Amino acid sequence: MLLKRDNRPAWDRLVTLMDHNTERFAKDPEAVKMYRLVTDFFLKELKLDFVTKEEIEHMIGVLLTNGFENEYEDVQGRAIYPHLSLASHSCQANLRHAVSPGHVVALQVTW
């Protein structure tokens, strides 16, 4: 969310990625509750007044749809690599990835 305020070009690239929220909400009613908890946290607890509820929901979906799991020094997280997201985009996921320390990403096609 801070990219919107601190790095507008990066934010503008991320908002173009797909979130698949409509499909996610239709098949998983619990997702709606999770999104509400996260958006409330950002807006009410963190008081981020420069983003909207819709933008937060979109970014959650972007992270879930386009994010890649990473682990470094026993810390796990998700990261978005916009160009890699486009390479991996398919209705049926077709790439496996590995991220190694030093920010190197290796891809393997899975047919």
CSV table of C-alpha atoms in Angstrom, one decimal, residues 33-107:
chain,number,residue,atom,x,y,z
A,33,LYS,CA,-14.5,-12.0,5.7
A,34,MET,CA,-10.7,-12.2,5.5
A,35,TYR,CA,-10.6,-9.3,3.1
A,36,ARG,CA,-12.8,-7.2,5.4
A,37,LEU,CA,-10.5,-7.9,8.3
A,38,VAL,CA,-7.5,-6.8,6.3
A,39,THR,CA,-9.1,-3.7,4.9
A,40,ASP,CA,-10.4,-2.7,8.3
A,41,PHE,CA,-6.9,-3.1,9.7
A,42,PHE,CA,-5.3,-1.0,7.0
A,43,LEU,CA,-8.0,1.7,7.2
A,44,LYS,CA,-8.9,1.8,10.9
A,45,GLU,CA,-5.8,0.6,12.7
A,46,LEU,CA,-3.0,1.8,10.5
A,47,LYS,CA,-5.1,4.8,9.4
A,48,LEU,CA,-3.9,4.7,5.8
A,49,ASP,CA,-6.0,7.5,4.4
A,50,PHE,CA,-4.4,7.5,1.0
A,51,VAL,CA,-5.8,4.2,-0.2
A,52,THR,CA,-9.4,3.1,-0.6
A,53,LYS,CA,-11.1,-0.1,0.5
A,54,GLU,CA,-11.3,-1.1,-3.2
A,55,GLU,CA,-7.6,-0.6,-3.7
A,56,ILE,CA,-6.8,-2.6,-0.7
A,57,GLU,CA,-9.0,-5.5,-1.8
A,58,HIS,CA,-7.5,-5.3,-5.3
A,59,MET,CA,-4.0,-5.5,-3.9
A,60,ILE,CA,-4.9,-8.5,-1.7
A,61,GLY,CA,-6.2,-10.3,-4.7
A,62,VAL,CA,-3.1,-9.3,-6.7
A,63,LEU,CA,-0.9,-10.7,-4.0
A,64,LEU,CA,-2.9,-14.0,-3.8
A,65,THR,CA,-3.1,-14.3,-7.6
A,66,ASN,CA,0.4,-13.1,-8.6
A,67,GLY,CA,2.5,-13.5,-5.5
A,68,PHE,CA,5.3,-16.0,-5.2
A,69,GLU,CA,6.1,-17.7,-1.9
A,70,ASN,CA,9.6,-17.0,-0.7
A,71,GLU,CA,11.8,-18.1,2.2
A,72,TYR,CA,15.0,-16.5,3.3
A,73,GLU,CA,16.8,-17.2,6.6
A,74,ASP,CA,13.7,-19.0,8.0
A,75,VAL,CA,11.4,-16.1,7.2
A,76,GLN,CA,8.5,-16.8,4.8
A,77,GLY,CA,6.6,-14.3,2.8
A,78,ARG,CA,5.1,-13.5,-0.6
A,79,ALA,CA,6.5,-11.2,-3.2
A,80,ILE,CA,5.2,-9.9,-6.5
A,81,TYR,CA,7.5,-9.8,-9.5
A,82,PRO,CA,5.3,-8.1,-12.1
A,83,HIS,CA,7.2,-9.4,-15.1
A,84,LEU,CA,7.4,-12.9,-13.7
A,85,SER,CA,3.6,-12.7,-13.0
A,86,LEU,CA,3.0,-12.1,-16.7
A,87,ALA,CA,5.3,-15.0,-17.7
A,88,SER,CA,3.4,-17.3,-15.4
A,89,HIS,CA,-0.1,-16.1,-16.3
A,90,SER,CA,-2.4,-18.8,-17.5
A,91,CYS,CA,-5.8,-20.0,-16.5
A,92,GLN,CA,-3.9,-23.2,-15.5
A,93,ALA,CA,-0.7,-22.4,-13.7
A,94,ASN,CA,2.1,-23.6,-15.9
A,95,LEU,CA,5.3,-22.6,-14.1
A,96,ARG,CA,7.1,-23.7,-11.0
A,97,HIS,CA,9.5,-21.2,-9.5
A,98,ALA,CA,12.4,-21.2,-7.0
A,99,VAL,CA,13.8,-18.1,-5.4
A,100,SER,CA,17.3,-18.2,-4.1
A,101,PRO,CA,19.1,-15.7,-1.9
A,102,GLY,CA,20.5,-13.0,-4.0
A,103,HIS,CA,17.2,-12.4,-5.8
A,104,VAL,CA,17.6,-15.0,-8.5
A,105,VAL,CA,14.4,-16.7,-9.7
A,106,ALA,CA,14.5,-20.0,-11.6
A,107,LEU,CA,11.5,-21.1,-13.7
